[in-house]
Structure formats: structure tokens, C-alpha cells
mmCIF file of C-alpha atoms in Angstrom:
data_model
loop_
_atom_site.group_PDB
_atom_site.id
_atom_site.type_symbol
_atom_site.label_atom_id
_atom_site.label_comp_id
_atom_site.label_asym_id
_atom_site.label_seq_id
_atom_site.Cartn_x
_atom_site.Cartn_y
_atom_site.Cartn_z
ATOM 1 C CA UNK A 1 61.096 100.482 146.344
ATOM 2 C CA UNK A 2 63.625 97.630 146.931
ATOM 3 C CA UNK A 3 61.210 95.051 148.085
ATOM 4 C CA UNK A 4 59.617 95.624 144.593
ATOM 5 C CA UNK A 5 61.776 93.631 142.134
ATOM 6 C CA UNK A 6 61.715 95.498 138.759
ATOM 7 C CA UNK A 7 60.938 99.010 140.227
ATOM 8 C CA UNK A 8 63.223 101.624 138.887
ATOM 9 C CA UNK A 9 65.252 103.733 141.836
ATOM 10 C CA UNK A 10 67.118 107.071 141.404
ATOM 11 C CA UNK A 11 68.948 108.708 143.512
ATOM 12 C CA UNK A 12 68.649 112.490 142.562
ATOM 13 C CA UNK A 13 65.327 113.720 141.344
ATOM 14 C CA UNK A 14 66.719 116.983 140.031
ATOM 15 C CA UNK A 15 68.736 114.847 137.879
ATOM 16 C CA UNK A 16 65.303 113.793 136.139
ATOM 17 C CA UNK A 17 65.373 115.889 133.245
ATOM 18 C CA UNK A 18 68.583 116.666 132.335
ATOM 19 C CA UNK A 19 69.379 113.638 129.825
ATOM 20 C CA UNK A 20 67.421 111.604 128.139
ATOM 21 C CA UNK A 21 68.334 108.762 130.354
ATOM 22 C CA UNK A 22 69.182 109.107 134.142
ATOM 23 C CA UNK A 23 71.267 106.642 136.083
ATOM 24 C CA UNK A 24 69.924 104.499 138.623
ATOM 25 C CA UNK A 25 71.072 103.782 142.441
ATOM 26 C CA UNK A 26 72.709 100.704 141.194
ATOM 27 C CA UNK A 27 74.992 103.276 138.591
ATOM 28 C CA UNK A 28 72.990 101.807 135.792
ATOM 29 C CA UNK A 29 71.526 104.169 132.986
ATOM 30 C CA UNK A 30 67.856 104.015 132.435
ATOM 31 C CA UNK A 31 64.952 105.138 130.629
ATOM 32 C CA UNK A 32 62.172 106.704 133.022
ATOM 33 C CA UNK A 33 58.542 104.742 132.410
ATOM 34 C CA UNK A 34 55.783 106.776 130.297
ATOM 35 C CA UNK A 35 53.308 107.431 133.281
ATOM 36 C CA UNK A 36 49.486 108.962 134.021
ATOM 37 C CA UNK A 37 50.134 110.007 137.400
ATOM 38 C CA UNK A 38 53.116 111.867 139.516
ATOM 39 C CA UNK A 39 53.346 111.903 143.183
ATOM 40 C CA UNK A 40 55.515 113.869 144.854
ATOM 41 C CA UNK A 41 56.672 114.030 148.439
ATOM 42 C CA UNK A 42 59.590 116.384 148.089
ATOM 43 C CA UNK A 43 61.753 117.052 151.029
ATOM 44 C CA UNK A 44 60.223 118.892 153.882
ATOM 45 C CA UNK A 45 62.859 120.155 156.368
ATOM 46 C CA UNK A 46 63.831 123.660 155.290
ATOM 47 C CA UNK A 47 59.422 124.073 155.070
ATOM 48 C CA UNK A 48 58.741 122.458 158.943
ATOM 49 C CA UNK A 49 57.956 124.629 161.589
ATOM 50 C CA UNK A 50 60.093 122.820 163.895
ATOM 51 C CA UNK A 51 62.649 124.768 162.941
ATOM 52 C CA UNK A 52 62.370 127.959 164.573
ATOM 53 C CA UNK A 53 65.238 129.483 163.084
ATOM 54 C CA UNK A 54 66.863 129.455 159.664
ATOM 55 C CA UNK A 55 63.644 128.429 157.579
ATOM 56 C CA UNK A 56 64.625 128.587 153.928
ATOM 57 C CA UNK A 57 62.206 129.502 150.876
ATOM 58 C CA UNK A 58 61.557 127.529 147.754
ATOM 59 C CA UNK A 59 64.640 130.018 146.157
ATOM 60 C CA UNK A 60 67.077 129.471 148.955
ATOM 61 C CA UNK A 61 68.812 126.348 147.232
ATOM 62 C CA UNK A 62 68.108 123.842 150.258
ATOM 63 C CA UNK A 63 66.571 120.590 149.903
ATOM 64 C CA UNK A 64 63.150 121.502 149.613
ATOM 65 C CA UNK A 65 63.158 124.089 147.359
ATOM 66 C CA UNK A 66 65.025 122.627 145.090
ATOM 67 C CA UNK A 67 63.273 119.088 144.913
ATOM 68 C CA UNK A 68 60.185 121.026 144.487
ATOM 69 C CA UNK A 69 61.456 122.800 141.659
ATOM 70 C CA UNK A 70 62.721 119.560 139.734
ATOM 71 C CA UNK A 71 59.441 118.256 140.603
ATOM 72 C CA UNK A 72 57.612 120.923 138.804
ATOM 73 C CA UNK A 73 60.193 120.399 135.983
ATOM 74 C CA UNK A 74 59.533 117.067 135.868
ATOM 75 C CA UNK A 75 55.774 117.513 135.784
ATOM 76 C CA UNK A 76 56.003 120.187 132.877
ATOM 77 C CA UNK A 77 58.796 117.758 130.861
ATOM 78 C CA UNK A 78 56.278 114.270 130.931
ATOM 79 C CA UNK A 79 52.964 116.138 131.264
ATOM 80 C CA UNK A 80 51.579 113.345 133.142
ATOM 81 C CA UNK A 81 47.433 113.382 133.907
ATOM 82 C CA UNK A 82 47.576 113.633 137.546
ATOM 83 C CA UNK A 83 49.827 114.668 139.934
ATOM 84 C CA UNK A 84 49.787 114.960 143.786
ATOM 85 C CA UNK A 85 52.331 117.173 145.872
ATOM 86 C CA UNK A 86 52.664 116.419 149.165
ATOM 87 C CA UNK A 87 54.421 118.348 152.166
ATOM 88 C CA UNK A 88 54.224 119.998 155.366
ATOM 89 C CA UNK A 89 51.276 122.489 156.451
ATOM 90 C CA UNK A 90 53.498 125.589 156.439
ATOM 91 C CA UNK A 91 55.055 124.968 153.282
ATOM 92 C CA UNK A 92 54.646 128.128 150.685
ATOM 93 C CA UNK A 93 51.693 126.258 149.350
ATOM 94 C CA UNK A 94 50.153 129.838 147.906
ATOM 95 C CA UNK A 95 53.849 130.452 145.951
ATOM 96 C CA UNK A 96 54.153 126.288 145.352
ATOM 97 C CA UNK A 97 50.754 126.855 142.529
ATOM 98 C CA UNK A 98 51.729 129.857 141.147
ATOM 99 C CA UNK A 99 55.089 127.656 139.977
ATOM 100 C CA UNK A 100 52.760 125.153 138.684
ATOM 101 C CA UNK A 101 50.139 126.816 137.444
ATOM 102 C CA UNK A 102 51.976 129.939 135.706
ATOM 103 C CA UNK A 103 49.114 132.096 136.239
ATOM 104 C CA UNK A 104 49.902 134.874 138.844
ATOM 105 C CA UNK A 105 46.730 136.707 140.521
ATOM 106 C CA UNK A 106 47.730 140.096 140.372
ATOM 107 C CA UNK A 107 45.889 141.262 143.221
ATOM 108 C CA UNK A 108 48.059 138.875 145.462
ATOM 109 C CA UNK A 109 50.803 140.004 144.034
ATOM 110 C CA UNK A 110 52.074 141.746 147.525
ATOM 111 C CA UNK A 111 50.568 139.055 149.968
ATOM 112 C CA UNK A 112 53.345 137.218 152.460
ATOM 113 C CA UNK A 113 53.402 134.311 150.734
ATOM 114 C CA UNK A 114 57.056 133.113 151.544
ATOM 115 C CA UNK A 115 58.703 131.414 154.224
ATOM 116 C CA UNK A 116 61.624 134.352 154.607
ATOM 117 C CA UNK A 117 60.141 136.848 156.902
ATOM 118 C CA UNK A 118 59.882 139.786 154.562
ATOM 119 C CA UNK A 119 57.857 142.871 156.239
ATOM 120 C CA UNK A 120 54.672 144.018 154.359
ATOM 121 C CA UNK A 121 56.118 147.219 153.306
ATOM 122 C CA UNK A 122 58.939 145.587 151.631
ATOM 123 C CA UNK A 123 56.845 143.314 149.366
ATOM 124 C CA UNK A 124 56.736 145.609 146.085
ATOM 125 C CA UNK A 125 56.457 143.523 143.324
ATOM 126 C CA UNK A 126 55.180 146.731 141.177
ATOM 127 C CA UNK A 127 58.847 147.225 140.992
ATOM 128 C CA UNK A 128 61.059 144.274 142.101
ATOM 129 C CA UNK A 129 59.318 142.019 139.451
ATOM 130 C CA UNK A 130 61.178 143.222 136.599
ATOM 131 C CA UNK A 131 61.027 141.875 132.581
ATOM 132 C CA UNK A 132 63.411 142.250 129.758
ATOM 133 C CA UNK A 133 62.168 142.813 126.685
ATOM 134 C CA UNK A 134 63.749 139.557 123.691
ATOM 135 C CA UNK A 135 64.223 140.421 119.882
ATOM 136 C CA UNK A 136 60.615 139.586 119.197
ATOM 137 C CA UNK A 137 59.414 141.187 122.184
ATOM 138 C CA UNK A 138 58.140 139.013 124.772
ATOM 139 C CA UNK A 139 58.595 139.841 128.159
ATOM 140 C CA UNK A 140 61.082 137.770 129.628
ATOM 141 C CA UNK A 141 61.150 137.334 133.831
ATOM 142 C CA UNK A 142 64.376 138.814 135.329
ATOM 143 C CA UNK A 143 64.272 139.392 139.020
ATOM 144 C CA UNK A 144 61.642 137.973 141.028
ATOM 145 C CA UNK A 145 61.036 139.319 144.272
ATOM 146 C CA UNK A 146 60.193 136.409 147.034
ATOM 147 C CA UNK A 147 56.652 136.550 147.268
ATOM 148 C CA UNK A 148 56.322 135.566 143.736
ATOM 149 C CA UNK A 149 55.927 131.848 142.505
ATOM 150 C CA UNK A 150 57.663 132.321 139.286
ATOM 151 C CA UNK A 151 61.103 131.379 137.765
ATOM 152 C CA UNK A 152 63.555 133.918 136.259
ATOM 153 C CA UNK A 153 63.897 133.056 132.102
ATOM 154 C CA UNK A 154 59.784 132.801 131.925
ATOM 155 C CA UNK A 155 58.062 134.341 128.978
ATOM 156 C CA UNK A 156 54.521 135.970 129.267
ATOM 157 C CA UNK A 157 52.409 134.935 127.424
ATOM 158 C CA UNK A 158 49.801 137.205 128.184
ATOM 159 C CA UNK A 159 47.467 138.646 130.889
ATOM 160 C CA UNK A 160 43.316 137.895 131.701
ATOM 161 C CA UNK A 161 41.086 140.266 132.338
ATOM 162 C CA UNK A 162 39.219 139.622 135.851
ATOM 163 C CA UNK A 163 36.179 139.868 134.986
ATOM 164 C CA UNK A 164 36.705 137.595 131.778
ATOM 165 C CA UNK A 165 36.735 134.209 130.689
ATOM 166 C CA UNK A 166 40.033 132.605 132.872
ATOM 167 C CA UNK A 167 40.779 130.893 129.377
ATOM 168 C CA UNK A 168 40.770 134.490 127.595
ATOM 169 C CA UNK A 169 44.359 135.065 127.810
ATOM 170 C CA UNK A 170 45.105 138.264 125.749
ATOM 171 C CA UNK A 171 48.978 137.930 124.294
ATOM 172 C CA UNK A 172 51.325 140.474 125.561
ATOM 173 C CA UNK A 173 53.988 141.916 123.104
ATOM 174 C CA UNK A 174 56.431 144.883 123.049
ATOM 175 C CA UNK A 175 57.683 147.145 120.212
ATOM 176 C CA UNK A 176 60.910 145.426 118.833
ATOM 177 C CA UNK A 177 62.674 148.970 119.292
ATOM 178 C CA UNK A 178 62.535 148.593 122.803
ATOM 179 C CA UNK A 179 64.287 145.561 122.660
ATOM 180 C CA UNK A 180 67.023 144.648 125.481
ATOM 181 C CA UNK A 181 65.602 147.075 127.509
ATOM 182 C CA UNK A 182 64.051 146.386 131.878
ATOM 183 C CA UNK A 183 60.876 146.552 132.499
ATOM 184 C CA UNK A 184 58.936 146.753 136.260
ATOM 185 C CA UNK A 185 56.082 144.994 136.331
ATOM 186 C CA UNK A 186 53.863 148.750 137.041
ATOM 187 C CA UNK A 187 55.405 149.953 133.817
ATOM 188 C CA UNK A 188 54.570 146.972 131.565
ATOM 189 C CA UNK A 189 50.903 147.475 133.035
ATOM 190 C CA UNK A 190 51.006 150.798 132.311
ATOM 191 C CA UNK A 191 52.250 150.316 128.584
ATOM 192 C CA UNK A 192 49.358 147.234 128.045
ATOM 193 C CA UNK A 193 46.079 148.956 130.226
ATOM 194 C CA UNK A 194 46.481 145.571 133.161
ATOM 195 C CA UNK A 195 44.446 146.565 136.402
ATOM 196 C CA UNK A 196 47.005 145.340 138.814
ATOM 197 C CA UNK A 197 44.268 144.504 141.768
ATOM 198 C CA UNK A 198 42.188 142.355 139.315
ATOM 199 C CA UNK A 199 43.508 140.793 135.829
ATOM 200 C CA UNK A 200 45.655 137.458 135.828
ATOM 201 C CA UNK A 201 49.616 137.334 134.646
ATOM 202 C CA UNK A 202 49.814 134.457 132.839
ATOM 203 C CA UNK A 203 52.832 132.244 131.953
ATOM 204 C CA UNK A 204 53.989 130.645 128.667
ATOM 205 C CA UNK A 205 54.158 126.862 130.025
ATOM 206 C CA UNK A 206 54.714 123.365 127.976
ATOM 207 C CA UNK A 207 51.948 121.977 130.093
ATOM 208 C CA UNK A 208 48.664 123.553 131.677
ATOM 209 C CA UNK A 209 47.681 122.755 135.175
ATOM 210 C CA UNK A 210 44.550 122.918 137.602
ATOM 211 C CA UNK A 211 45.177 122.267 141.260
ATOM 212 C CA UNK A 212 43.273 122.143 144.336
ATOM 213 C CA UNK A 213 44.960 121.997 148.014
ATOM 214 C CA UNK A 214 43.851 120.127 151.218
ATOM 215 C CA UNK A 215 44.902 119.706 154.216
ATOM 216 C CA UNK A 216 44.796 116.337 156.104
ATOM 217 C CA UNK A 217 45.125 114.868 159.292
ATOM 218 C CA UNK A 218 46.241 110.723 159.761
ATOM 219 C CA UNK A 219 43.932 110.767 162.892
ATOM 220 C CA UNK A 220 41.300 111.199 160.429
ATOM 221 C CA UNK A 221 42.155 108.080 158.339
ATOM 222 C CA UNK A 222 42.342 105.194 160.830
ATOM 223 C CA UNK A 223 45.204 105.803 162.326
ATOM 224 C CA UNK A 224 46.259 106.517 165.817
ATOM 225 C CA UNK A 225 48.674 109.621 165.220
ATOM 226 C CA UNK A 226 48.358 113.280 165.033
ATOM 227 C CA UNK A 227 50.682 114.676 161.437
ATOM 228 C CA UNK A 228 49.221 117.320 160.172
ATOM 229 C CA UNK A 229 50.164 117.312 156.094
ATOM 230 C CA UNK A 230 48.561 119.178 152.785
ATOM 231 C CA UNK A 231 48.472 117.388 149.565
ATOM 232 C CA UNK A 232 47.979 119.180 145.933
ATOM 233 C CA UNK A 233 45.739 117.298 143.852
ATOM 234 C CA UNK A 234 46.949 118.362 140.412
ATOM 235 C CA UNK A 235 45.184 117.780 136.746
ATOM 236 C CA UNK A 236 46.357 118.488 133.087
ATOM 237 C CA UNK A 237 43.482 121.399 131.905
ATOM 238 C CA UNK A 238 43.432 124.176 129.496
ATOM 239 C CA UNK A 239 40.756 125.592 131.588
ATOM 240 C CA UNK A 240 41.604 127.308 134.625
ATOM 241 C CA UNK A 241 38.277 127.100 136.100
ATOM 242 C CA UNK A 242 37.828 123.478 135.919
ATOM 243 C CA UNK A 243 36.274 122.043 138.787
ATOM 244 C CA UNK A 244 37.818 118.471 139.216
ATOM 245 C CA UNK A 245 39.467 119.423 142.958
ATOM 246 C CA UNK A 246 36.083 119.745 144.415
ATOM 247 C CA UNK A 247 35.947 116.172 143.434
ATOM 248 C CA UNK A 248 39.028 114.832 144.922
ATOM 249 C CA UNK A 249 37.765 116.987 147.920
ATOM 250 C CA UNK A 250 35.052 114.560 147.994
ATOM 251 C CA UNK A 251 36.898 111.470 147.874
ATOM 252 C CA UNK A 252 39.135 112.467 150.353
ATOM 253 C CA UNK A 253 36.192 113.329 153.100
ATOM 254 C CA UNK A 254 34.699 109.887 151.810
ATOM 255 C CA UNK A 255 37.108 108.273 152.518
ATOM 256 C CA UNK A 256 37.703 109.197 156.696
ATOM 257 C CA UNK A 257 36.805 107.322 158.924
ATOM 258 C CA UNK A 258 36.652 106.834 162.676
ATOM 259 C CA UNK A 259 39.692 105.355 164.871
ATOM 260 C CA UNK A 260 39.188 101.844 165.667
ATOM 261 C CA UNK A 261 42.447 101.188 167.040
ATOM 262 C CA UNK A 262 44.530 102.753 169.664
ATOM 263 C CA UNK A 263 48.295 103.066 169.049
ATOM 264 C CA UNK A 264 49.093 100.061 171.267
ATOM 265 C CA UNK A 265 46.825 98.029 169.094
ATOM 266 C CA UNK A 266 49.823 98.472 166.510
ATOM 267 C CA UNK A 267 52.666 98.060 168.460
ATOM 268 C CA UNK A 268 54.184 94.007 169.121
ATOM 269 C CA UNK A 269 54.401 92.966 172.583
ATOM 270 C CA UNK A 270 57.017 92.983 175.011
ATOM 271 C CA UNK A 271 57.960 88.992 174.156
ATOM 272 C CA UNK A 272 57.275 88.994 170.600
ATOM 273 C CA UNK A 273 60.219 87.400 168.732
ATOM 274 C CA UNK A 274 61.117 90.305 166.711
ATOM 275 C CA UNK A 275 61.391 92.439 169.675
ATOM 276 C CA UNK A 276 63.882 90.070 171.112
ATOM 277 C CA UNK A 277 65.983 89.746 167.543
ATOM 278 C CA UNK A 278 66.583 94.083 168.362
ATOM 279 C CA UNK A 279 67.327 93.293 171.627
ATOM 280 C CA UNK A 280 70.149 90.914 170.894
ATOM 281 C CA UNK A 281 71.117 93.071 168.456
ATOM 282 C CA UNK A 282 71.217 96.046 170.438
ATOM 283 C CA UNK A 283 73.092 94.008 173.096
ATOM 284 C CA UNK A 284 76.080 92.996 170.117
ATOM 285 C CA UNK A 285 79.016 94.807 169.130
ATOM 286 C CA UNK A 286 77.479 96.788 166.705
ATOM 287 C CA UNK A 287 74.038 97.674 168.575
ATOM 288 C CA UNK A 288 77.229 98.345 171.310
ATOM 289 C CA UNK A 289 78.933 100.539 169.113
ATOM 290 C CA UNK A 290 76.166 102.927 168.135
ATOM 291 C CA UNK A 291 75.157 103.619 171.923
ATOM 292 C CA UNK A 292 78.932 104.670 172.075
ATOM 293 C CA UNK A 293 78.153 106.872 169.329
ATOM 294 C CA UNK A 294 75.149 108.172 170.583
ATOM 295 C CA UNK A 295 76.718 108.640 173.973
ATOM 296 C CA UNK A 296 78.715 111.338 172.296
ATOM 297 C CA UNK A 297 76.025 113.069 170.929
ATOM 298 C CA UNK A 298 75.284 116.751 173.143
ATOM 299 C CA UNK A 299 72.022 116.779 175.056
ATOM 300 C CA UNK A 300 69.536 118.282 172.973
ATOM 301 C CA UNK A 301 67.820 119.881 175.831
ATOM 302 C CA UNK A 302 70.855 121.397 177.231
ATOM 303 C CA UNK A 303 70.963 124.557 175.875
ATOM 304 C CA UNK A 304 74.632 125.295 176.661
ATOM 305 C CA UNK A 305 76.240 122.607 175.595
ATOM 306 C CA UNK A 306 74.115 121.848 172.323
ATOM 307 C CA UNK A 307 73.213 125.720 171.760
ATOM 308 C CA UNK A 308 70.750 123.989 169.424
ATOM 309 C CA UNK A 309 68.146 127.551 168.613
ATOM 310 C CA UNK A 310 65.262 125.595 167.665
ATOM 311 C CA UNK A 311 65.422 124.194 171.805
ATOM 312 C CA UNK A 312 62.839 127.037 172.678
ATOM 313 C CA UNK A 313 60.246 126.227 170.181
ATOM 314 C CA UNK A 314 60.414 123.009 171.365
ATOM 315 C CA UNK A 315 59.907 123.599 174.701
ATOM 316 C CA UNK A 316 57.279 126.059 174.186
ATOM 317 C CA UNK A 317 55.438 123.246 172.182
ATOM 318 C CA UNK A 318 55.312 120.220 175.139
ATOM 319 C CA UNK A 319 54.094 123.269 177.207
ATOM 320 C CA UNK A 320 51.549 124.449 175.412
ATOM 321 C CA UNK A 321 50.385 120.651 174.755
ATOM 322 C CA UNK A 322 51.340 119.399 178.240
ATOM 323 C CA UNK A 323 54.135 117.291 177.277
ATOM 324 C CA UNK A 324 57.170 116.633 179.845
ATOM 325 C CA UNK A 325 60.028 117.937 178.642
ATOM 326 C CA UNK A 326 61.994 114.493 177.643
ATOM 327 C CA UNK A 327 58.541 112.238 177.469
ATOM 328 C CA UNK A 328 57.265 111.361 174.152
ATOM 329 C CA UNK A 329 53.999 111.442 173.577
ATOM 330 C CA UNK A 330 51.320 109.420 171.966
ATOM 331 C CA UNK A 331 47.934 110.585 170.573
ATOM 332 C CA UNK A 332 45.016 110.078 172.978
#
């Protein structure tokens, strides 16, 4: 964004909403830009499968979860058009468009759809997915059990029937005696007749929002290197069944094409003159200086002295693709 003079940076996107203006990198306050379309490439390291151990989930308060969730914010505050998500193939992508869309399928409501290793018999959202009932009787989301994609303080706004229209939602309201009181979610579909294995949950939410997933590939694109990435394509609709993903579906496979160039074809030579500038600067005090550093730094690959956990994974990985253990590799 520097190299674009005018271009507004910030460094905080959960900061985003909170005030009307935000401050800038520079320490300057600013107004964000009206806008048509969002894209989002929130952080990706507590989602990668590189790390073996100590994953987190969108509700664990690392990085990614919580730049996903001020992205959704974000999206539901300026209600842009269009908006694409992009992240890592194992990211909670099933949980990620329940958060956006506000509409849980109920018949998922048990499926593994979080990072945290939860067992299957432990996933019981017919009673960890509790409500409290307001003053005017709306169900209000309490506890949320991880294989939900929905945010405590939610209100219902009401439920579809399966086999209805998806834009048929049918308002859900308590008696105001029962006010204050906890509700599971089994009990408030036994007080309101919801088939738990077909209708819809849905969400009140300032904004509504369609969205349709795929999963690309950079080989595919024209360029010489294997990263595997999803991207949600997602549109402003009232109607949940609109069918504008299956057109972005279509742009996307237009738009592949073959490799015409192998990675060498985009690397300088040996003698080019910007190779020799890193050289020289490798070669000075401070290029100098960071090889001390660096020279510090425990082997990675030696498990006792860097007792780093995610080392097996690794290893199992070159294996499996035929990869020496300290050779890097290029796509074929």
C-alpha cells in the first residue's frame, strides 16, 4: 500500500469499527472510504496445518480468529456489495459462513466443524447452545458450544422450515413471564415445534449475505508454485438461495490457464545487478550482523535443542513428497 501515494493504511483491523474515525499507521485519524467491495485476507497461522500442535479456533483469541471476526464486523457495519475472504484450506470454512451468513442448518448442528479436536460424542449443541430469554422476549445467544458459527449477544430472529421457502423466516418469540430465564437450544425447539434435523436457525443481522466457497490452486493460474488456498465469494442478498456463486465459480475456472513458465523463468540470473546490490549488502555490517543473529537461532531440525513439536509433521511431509530433509523444493 505504500508505493500507492494517497492509499489509506491501518494498522489494526479490529480497530475498524470502534469509532467513527480510526487512526492511520502514520498516527493520523481518518475517515475509512465508502466502498462496493471488501477483500479480506485475514491472518492464517493459528488455521495452517503446519502447525501440528496448538491449532487455535476462530474463539481462541489468536490472530486469526480474531481478524476474522472484525472482518465480519466490518462487513456487517459498511454492508459493502461484494466481499471475498481469503485463507488457508483447513481453515473452519463450514463455521467461517455460519458467522456471516447468520443462518445455522440445524441438521449440522453436531458436525466437527472446528479446528479444536472435540470428539463426536461431545458435540451436543441440543444442550450447550443455550439462549436467555430479554424483556420482550427474544432469544438472546449465551453459550455457544465450538462447533457453532455464532457469536454470544445474537438475537433470533426466527427459524425456516426445510422444506419452505429459505426467505420464509417465521419470527421466534417467548412469553414475557419467562423473561431472564436459560434456555437449551432442544427446549426452545420443543416450546416453538423446530425439527432439529431439518429447519434453519436464523440470525437477526444488520446485513444479509450469500456466499459460495472455492478452493484454488496458483499452479492453476500461470504460475509455477503449488499453495493450496480457498476464497469466499460473498454478495449482499435477502435471498438465501440466490445463485450468484455458481457464477463466480465460472469466472474463476475461466479464468485458468496452463503453465507457460517454469519457476526459473521468474527468477534473475546469477549476474543480474540487483542480485549483486544483496550481495554487497549481505557482505556489510548490517547483512553481517543479521547472519550473527541468525547464527544464534536453534536448528530447527534438531529436535533436542529446538524441541520445536511441529518438527514431526514436517518431516513426515518431505517424506511423503520426497523432499530431503533441509532441501527446498520447487514445483515440477
Amino acid at each position: 500500500g505504500r508505493n500507492f501515494p494517497g492509499v489509506l493504511l491501518f494498522p489494526d483491523i479490529t480497530k475498524l469499527t470502534e469509532k467513527e474515525t480510526v487512526v492511520d499507521v502514520y498516527g493520523r485519524a481518518q475517515t475509512i472510504p465508502e466502498g462496493n467491495m471488501f477483500v479480506a485476507g485475514t491472518s492464517c497461522k493459528d488455521f495452517s496445518m503446519l502447525k501440528s500442535c496448538h491449532r487455535k479456533d476462530i474463539e481462541d483469541k489468536g490472530t486469526s480468529g480474531e481478524t476474522f471476526l472484525a472482518a465480519v464486523e466490518y462487513l456487517e457495519q459498511e454492508q459493502p456489495a461484494v466481499a471475498i475472504f481469503e485463507n488457508v484450506d483447513k481453515a473452519p470454512w463450514a463455521k467461517m459462513q455460519e458467522y456471516i451468513r447468520g443462518r445455522l442448518n440445524l441438521s449440522e448442528r453436531n458436525s466437527i466443524k472446528n479446528i479444536t479436536e472435540i470428539k463426536q460424542a461431545q458435540a451436543d449443541a441440543d444442550n450447550k447452545l443455550k439462549f436467555s430469554i430479554n424483556e420482550d422476549g427474544r432469544y438472546v445467544v449465551e453459550e455457544v458450544p465450538r462447533q457453532v458459527g455464532v457469536r454470544a449477544g445474537c438475537i433470533v430472529e426466527g427459524f425456516v422450515r426445510g422444506d419452505d421457502d429459505p426467505s420464509n423466516v417465521q419470527p421466534l418469540k417467548a412469553s414475557a413471564k419467562k423473561a431472564g430465564k436459560i434456555v437449551t437450544l432442544g427446549k426452545l425447539a420443543e416450546e416453538h415445534g423446530i425439527e432439529l434435523d431439518e429447519d434453519i436457525l436464523v440470525m437477526e443481522k444488520r446485513a444479509r449475505y450469500c456466499t459460495h466457497l472455492i478452493r484454488l490452486d496458483t499452479k492453476h493460474y500461470g504460475l509455477p508454485q503449488t499453495r493450496n488456498r480457498q476464497y469466499l465469494f460473498v454478495w449482499r442478498s435477502d435471498d438465501p438461495s440466490d445463485d450468484l456463486g455458481d457464477y463466480f465459480q465460472l469466472l474463476m475456472d475461466h479464468l485458468k490457464t496452463p503453465l507457460l513458465h517454469s519457476m526459473e523463468a521468474f527468477m534473475l540470473p546469477p549476474t543480474h545487478d540487483r542480485i549483486r546490490c544483496f550481495r554487497e549488502a549481505l557482505r556489510s555490517g548490517p547483512g553481517l550482523m543479521v547472519a550473527k543473529e541468525r547464527a544464534k537461532e536453534l536448528d530447527f531440525f534438531d529436535w533436542e535443542l529446538s524441541s520445536v513439536k511441529d518438527l514431526a509433521h514436517h518431516l513426515n511431509y518431505r517424506k511423503l513428497m520426497g523432499i530431503e530433509e533441509r532441501s527446498r523444493w520447487m514445483t515440477q
